[in-house]
mmCIF file with all atom_site columns, C-alpha atoms in Angstrom:
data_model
loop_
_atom_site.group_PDB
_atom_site.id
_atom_site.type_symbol
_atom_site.label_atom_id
_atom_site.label_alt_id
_atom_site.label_comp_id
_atom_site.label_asym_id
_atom_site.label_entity_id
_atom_site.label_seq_id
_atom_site.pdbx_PDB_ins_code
_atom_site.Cartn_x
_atom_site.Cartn_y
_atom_site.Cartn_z
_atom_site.occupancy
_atom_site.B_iso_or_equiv
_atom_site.pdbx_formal_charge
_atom_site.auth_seq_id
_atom_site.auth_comp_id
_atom_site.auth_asym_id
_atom_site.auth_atom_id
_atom_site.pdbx_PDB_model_num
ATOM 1   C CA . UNK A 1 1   ? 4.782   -6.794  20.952  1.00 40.00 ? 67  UNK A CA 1
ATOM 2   C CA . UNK A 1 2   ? 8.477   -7.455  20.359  1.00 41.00 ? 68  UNK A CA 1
ATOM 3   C CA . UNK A 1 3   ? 10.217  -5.383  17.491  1.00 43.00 ? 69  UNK A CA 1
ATOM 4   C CA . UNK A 1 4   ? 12.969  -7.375  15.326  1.00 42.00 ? 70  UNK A CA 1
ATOM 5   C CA . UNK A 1 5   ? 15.844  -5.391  14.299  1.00 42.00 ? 71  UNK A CA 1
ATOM 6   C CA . UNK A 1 6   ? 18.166  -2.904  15.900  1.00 40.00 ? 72  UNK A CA 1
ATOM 7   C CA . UNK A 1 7   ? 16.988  0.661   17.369  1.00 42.00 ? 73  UNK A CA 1
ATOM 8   C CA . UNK A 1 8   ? 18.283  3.954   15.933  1.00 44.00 ? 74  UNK A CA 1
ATOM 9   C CA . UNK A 1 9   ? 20.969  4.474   18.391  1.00 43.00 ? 75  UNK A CA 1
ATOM 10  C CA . UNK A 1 10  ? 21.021  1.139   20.448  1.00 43.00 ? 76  UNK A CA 1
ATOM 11  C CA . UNK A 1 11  ? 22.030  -2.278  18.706  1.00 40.00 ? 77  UNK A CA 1
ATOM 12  C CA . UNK A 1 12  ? 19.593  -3.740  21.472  1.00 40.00 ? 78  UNK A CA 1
ATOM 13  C CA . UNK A 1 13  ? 15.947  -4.874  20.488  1.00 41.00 ? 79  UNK A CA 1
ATOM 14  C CA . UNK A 1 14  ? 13.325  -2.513  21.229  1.00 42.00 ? 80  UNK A CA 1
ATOM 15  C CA . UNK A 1 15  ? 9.784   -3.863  22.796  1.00 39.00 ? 81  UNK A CA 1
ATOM 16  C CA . UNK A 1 16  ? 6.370   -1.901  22.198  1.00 42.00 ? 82  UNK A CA 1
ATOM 17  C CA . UNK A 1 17  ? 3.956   -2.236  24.958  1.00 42.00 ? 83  UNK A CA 1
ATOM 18  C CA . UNK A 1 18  ? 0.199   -0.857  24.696  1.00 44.00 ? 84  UNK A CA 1
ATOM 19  C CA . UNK A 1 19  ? -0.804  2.072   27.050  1.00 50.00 ? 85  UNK A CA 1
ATOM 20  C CA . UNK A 1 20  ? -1.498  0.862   30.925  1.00 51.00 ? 86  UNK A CA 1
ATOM 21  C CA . UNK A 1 21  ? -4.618  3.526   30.489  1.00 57.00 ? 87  UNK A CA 1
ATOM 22  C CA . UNK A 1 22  ? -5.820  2.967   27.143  1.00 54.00 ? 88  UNK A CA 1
ATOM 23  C CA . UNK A 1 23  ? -4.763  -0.586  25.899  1.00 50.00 ? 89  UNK A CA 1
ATOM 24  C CA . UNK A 1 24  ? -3.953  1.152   22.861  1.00 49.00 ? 90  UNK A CA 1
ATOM 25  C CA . UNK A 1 25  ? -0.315  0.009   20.452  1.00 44.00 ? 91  UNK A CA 1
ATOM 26  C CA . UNK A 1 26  ? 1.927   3.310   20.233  1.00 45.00 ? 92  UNK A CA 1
ATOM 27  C CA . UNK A 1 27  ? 2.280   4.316   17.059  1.00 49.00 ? 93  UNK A CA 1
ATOM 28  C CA . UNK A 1 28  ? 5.504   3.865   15.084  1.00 49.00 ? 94  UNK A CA 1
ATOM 29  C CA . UNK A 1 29  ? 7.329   6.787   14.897  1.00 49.00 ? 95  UNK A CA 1
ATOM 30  C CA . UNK A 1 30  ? 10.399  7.961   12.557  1.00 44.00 ? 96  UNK A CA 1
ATOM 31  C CA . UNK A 1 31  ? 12.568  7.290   15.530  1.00 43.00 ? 97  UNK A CA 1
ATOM 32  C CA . UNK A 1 32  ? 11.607  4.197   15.867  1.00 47.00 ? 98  UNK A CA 1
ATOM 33  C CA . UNK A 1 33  ? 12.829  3.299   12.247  1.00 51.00 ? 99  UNK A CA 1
ATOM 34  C CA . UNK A 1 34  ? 15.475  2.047   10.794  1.00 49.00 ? 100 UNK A CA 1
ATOM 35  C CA . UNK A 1 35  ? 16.719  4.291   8.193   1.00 55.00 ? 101 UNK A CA 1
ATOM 36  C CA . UNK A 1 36  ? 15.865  7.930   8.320   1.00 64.00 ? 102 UNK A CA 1
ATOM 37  C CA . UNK A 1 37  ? 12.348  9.246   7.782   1.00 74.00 ? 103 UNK A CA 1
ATOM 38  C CA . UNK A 1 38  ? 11.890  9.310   3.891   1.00 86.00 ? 104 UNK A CA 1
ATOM 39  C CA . UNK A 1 39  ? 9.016   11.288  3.821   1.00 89.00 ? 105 UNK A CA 1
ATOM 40  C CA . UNK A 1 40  ? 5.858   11.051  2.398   1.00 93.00 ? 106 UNK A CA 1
ATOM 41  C CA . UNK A 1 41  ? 7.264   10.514  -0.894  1.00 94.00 ? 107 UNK A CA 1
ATOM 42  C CA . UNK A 1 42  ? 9.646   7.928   -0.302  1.00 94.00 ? 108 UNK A CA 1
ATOM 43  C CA . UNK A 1 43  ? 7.097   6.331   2.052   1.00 94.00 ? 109 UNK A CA 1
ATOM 44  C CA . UNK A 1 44  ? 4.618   5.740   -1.035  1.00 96.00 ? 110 UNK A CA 1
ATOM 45  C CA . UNK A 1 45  ? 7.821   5.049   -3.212  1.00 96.00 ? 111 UNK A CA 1
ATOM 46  C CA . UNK A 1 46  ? 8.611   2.211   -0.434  1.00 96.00 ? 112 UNK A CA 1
ATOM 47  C CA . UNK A 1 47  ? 4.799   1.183   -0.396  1.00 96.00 ? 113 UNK A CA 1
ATOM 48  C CA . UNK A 1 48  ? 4.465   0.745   -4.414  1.00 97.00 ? 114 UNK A CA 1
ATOM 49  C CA . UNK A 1 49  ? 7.671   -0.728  -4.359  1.00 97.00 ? 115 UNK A CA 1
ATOM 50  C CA . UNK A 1 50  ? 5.897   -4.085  -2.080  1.00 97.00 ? 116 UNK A CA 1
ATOM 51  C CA . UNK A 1 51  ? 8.317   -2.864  0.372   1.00 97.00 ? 117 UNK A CA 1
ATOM 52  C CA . UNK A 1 52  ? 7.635   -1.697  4.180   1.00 95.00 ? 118 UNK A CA 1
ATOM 53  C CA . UNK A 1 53  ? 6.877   1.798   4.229   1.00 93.00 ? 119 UNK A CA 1
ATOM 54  C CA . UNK A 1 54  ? 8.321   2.102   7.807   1.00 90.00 ? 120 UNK A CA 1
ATOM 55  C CA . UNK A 1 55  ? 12.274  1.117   7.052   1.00 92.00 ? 121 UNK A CA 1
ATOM 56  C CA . UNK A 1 56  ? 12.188  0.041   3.634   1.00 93.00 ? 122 UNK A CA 1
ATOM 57  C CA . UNK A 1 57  ? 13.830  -3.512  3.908   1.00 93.00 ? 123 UNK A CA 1
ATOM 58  C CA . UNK A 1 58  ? 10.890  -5.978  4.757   1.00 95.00 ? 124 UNK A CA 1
ATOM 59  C CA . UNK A 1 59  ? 7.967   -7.183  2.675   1.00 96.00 ? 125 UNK A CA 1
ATOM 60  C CA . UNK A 1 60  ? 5.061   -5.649  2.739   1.00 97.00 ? 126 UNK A CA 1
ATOM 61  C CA . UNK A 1 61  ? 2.619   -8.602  1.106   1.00 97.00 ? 127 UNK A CA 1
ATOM 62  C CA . UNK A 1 62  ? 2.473   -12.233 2.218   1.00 96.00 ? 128 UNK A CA 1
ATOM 63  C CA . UNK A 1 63  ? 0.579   -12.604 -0.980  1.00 95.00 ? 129 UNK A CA 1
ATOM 64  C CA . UNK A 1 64  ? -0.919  -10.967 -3.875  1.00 95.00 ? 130 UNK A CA 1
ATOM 65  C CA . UNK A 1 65  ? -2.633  -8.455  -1.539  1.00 95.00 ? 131 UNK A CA 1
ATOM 66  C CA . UNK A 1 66  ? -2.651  -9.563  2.114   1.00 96.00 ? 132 UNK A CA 1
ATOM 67  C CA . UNK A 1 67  ? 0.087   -8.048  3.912   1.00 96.00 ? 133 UNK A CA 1
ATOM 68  C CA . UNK A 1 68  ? 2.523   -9.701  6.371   1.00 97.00 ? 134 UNK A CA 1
ATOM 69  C CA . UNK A 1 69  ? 1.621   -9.730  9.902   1.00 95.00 ? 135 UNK A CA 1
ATOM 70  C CA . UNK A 1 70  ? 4.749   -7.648  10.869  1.00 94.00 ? 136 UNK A CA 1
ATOM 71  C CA . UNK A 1 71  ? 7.870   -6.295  9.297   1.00 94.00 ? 137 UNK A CA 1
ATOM 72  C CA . UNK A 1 72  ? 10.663  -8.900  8.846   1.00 94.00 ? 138 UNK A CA 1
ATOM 73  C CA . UNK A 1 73  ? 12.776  -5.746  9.665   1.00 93.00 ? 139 UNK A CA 1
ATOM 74  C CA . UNK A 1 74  ? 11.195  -2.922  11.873  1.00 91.00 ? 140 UNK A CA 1
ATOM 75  C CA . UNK A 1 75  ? 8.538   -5.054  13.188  1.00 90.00 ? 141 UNK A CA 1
ATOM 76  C CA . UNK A 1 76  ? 5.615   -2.279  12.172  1.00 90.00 ? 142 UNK A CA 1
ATOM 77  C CA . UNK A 1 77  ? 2.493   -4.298  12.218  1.00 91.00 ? 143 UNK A CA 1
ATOM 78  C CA . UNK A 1 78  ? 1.717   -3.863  9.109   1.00 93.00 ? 144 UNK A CA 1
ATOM 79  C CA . UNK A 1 79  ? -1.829  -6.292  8.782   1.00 92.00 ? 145 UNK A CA 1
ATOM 80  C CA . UNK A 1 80  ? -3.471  -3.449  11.166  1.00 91.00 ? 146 UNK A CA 1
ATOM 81  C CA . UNK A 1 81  ? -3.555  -1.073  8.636   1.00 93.00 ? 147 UNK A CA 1
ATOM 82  C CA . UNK A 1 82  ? -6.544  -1.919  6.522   1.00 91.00 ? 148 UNK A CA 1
ATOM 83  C CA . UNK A 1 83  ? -6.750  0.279   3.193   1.00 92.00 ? 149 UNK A CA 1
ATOM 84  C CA . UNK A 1 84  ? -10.523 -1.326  2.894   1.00 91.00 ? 150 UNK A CA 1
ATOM 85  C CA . UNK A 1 85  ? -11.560 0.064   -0.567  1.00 95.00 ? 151 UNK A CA 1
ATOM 86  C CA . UNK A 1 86  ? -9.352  2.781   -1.309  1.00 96.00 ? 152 UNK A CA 1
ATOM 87  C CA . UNK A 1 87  ? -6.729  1.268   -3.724  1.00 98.00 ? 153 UNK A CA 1
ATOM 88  C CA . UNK A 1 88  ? -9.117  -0.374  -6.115  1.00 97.00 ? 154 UNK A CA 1
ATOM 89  C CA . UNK A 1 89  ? -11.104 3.021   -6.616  1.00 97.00 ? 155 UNK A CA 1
ATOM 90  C CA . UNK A 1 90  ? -7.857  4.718   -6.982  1.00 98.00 ? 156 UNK A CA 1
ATOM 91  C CA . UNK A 1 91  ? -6.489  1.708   -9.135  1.00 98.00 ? 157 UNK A CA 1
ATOM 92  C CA . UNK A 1 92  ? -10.174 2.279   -11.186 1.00 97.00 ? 158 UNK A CA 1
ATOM 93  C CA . UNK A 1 93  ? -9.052  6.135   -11.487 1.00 97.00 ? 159 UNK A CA 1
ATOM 94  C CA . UNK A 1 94  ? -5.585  5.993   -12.677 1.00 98.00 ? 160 UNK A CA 1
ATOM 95  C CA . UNK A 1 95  ? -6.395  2.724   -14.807 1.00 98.00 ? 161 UNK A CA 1
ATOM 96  C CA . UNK A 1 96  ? -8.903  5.140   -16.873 1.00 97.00 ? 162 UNK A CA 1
ATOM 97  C CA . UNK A 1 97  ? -6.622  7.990   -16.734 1.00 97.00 ? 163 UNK A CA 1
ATOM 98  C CA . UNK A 1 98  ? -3.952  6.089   -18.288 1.00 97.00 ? 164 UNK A CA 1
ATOM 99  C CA . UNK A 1 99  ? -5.831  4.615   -21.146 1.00 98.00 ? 165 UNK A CA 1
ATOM 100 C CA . UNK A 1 100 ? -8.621  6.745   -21.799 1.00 97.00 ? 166 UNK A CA 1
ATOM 101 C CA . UNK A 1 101 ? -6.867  9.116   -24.369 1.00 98.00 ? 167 UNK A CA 1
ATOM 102 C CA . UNK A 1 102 ? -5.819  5.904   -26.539 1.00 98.00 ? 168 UNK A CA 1
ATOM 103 C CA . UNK A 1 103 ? -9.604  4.954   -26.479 1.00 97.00 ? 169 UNK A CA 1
ATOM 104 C CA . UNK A 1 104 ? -10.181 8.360   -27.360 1.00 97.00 ? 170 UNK A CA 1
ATOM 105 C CA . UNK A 1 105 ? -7.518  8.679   -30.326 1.00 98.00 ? 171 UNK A CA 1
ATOM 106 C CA . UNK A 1 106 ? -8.850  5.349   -31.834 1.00 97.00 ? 172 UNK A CA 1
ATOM 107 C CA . UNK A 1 107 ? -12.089 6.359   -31.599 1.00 97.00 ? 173 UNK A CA 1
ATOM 108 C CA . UNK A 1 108 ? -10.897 9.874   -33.149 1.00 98.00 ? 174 UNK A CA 1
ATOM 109 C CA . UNK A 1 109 ? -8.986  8.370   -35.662 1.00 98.00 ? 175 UNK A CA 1
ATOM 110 C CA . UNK A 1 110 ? -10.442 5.405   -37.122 1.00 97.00 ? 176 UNK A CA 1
ATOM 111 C CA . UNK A 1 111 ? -13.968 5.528   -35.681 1.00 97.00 ? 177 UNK A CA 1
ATOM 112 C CA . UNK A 1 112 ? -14.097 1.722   -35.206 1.00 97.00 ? 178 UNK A CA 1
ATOM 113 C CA . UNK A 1 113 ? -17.512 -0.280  -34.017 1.00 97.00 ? 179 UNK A CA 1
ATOM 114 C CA . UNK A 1 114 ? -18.287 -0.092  -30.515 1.00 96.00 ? 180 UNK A CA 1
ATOM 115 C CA . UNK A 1 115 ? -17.481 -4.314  -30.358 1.00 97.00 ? 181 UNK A CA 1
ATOM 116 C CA . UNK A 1 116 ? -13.993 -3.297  -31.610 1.00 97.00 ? 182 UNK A CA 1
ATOM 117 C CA . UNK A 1 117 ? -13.742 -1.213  -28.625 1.00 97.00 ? 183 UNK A CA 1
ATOM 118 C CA . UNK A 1 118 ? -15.155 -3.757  -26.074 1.00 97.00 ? 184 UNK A CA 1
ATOM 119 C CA . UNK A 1 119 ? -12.895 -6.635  -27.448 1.00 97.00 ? 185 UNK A CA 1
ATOM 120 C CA . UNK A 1 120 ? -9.910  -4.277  -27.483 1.00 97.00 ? 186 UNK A CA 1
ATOM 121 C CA . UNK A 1 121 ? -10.517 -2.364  -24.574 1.00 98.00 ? 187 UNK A CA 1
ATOM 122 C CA . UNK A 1 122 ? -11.287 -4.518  -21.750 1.00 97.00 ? 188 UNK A CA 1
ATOM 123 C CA . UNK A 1 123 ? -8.579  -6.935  -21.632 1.00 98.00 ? 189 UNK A CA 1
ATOM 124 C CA . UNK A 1 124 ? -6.405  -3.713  -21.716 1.00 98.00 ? 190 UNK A CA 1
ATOM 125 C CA . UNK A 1 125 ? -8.344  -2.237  -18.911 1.00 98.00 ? 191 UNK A CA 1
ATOM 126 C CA . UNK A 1 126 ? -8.412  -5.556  -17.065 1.00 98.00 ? 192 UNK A CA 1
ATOM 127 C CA . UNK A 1 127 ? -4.799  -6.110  -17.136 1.00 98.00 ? 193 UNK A CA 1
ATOM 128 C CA . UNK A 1 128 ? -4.382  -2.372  -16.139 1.00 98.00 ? 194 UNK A CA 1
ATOM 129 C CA . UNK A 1 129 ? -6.021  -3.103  -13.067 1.00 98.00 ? 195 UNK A CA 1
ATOM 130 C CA . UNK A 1 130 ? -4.531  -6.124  -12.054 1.00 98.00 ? 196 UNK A CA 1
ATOM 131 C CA . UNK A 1 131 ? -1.391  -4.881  -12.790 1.00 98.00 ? 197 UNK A CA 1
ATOM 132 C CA . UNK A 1 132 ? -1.903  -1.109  -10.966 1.00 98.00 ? 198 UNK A CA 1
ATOM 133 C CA . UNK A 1 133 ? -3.332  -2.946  -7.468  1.00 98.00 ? 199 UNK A CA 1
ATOM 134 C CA . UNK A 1 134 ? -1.140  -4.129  -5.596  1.00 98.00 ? 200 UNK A CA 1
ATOM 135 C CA . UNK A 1 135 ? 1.661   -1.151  -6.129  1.00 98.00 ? 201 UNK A CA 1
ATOM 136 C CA . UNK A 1 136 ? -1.564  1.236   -5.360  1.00 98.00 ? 202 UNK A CA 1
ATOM 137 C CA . UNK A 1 137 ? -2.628  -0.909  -2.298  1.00 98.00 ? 203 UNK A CA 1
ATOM 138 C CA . UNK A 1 138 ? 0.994   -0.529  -0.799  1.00 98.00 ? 204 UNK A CA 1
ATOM 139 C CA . UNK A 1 139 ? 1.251   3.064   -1.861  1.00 98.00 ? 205 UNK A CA 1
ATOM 140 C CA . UNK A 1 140 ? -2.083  3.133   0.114   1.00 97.00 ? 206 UNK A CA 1
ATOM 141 C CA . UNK A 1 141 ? -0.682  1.834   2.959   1.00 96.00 ? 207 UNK A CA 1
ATOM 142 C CA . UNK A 1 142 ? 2.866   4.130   3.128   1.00 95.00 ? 208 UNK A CA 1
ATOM 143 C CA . UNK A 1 143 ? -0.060  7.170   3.556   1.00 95.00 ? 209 UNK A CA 1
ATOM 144 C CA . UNK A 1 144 ? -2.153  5.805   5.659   1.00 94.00 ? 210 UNK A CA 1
ATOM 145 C CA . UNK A 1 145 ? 0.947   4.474   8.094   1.00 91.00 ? 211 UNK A CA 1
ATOM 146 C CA . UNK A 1 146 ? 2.410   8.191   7.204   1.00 90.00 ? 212 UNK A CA 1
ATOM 147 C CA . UNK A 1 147 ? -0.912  10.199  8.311   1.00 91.00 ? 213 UNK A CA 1
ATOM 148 C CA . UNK A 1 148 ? -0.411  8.259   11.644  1.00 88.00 ? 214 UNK A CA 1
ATOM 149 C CA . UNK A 1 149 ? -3.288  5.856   10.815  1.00 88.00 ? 215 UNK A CA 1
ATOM 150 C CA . UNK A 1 150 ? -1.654  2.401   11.958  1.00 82.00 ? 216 UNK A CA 1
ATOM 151 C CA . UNK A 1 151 ? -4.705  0.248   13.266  1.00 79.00 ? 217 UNK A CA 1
ATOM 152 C CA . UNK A 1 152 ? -4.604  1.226   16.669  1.00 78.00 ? 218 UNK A CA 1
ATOM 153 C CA . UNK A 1 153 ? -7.815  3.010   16.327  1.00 74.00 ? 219 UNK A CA 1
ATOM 154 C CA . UNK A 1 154 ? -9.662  -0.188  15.543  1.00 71.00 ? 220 UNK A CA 1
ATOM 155 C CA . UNK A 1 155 ? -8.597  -1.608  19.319  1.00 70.00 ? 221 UNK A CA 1
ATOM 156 C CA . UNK A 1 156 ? -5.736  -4.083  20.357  1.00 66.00 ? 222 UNK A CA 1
ATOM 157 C CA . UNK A 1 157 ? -7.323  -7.070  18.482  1.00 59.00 ? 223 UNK A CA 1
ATOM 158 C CA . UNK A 1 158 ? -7.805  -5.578  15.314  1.00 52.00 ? 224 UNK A CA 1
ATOM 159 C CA . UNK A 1 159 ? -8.045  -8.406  12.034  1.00 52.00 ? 225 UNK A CA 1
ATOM 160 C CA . UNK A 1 160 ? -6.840  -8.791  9.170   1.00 51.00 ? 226 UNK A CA 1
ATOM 161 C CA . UNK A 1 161 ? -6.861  -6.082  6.320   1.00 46.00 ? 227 UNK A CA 1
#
């Protein structure tokens, strides 16, 4: 696999070929980047951001949630890291731990009927959600990419996440 953009010392292009033993994609590496590792806080900061965890200057969604293939950038094949289920549970989490003490203070402090809660609350959380995923999704992505989990596991013909 070819890799757009320059190296870290070289202005030439640099290619990525799989292990002769294994078949298996090396793993991106900090060197391999563009700008300077960021750590893992700038690498989540880059992934909520929609941006490529990797060098922080290409997309990291084609779409709502499907990332791009590869990095418009660095070239990290980004579509072989699949978070699976991990950012909605973690966008269900911080969703509730956001607005759960508002429910709680209405509920505290004006004691409303349950159906005032249900026609308030649910749009709110809904929203919440939608609005949470796809920063949490890339966020989710930055670790995984960051804990060295970058698709190669899953074999040179991995799909889509």
């Amino acid at each position: 696999t070819k890799m757009s953009g320059r190296g870290p010392a070289t202005g030439e292009d640099q290619i990525m070929r799989p292990d002769a033993a294994s078949g298996a994609i090396p793993r991106l590496r900090p060197a391999t980047w563009r700008q300077a590792d960021p750590g893992l806080p700038g690498m989540l900061w880059r992934g909520a951001r929609g941006r490529c965890p990797a060098c922080g200057e290409g997309r990291l969604f084609a779409g709502y949630l499907r990332p791009v293939e590869r990095c418009e950038a660095c070239g990290a094949e980004l579509a072989r890291i699949r978070a699976d289920d991990a950012p909605p549970y973690f966008t269900i989490f911080l969703a509730g731990k956001l607005i759960a003490p508002f429910v709680f203070g209405l509920e505290r402090a004006f004691a409303p009927p349950l159906w005032v809660h249900a026609v308030l609350w649910a749009p709110v959380i809904t929203a919440a959600c939608i609005l949470l995923l796809r920063p949490v999704k890339g966020a989710t992505i930055a670790l995984m990419l960051c804990l060295g989990i970058d698709g190669s596991e899953q074999g040179p013909e991995s799909g889509r996440a």
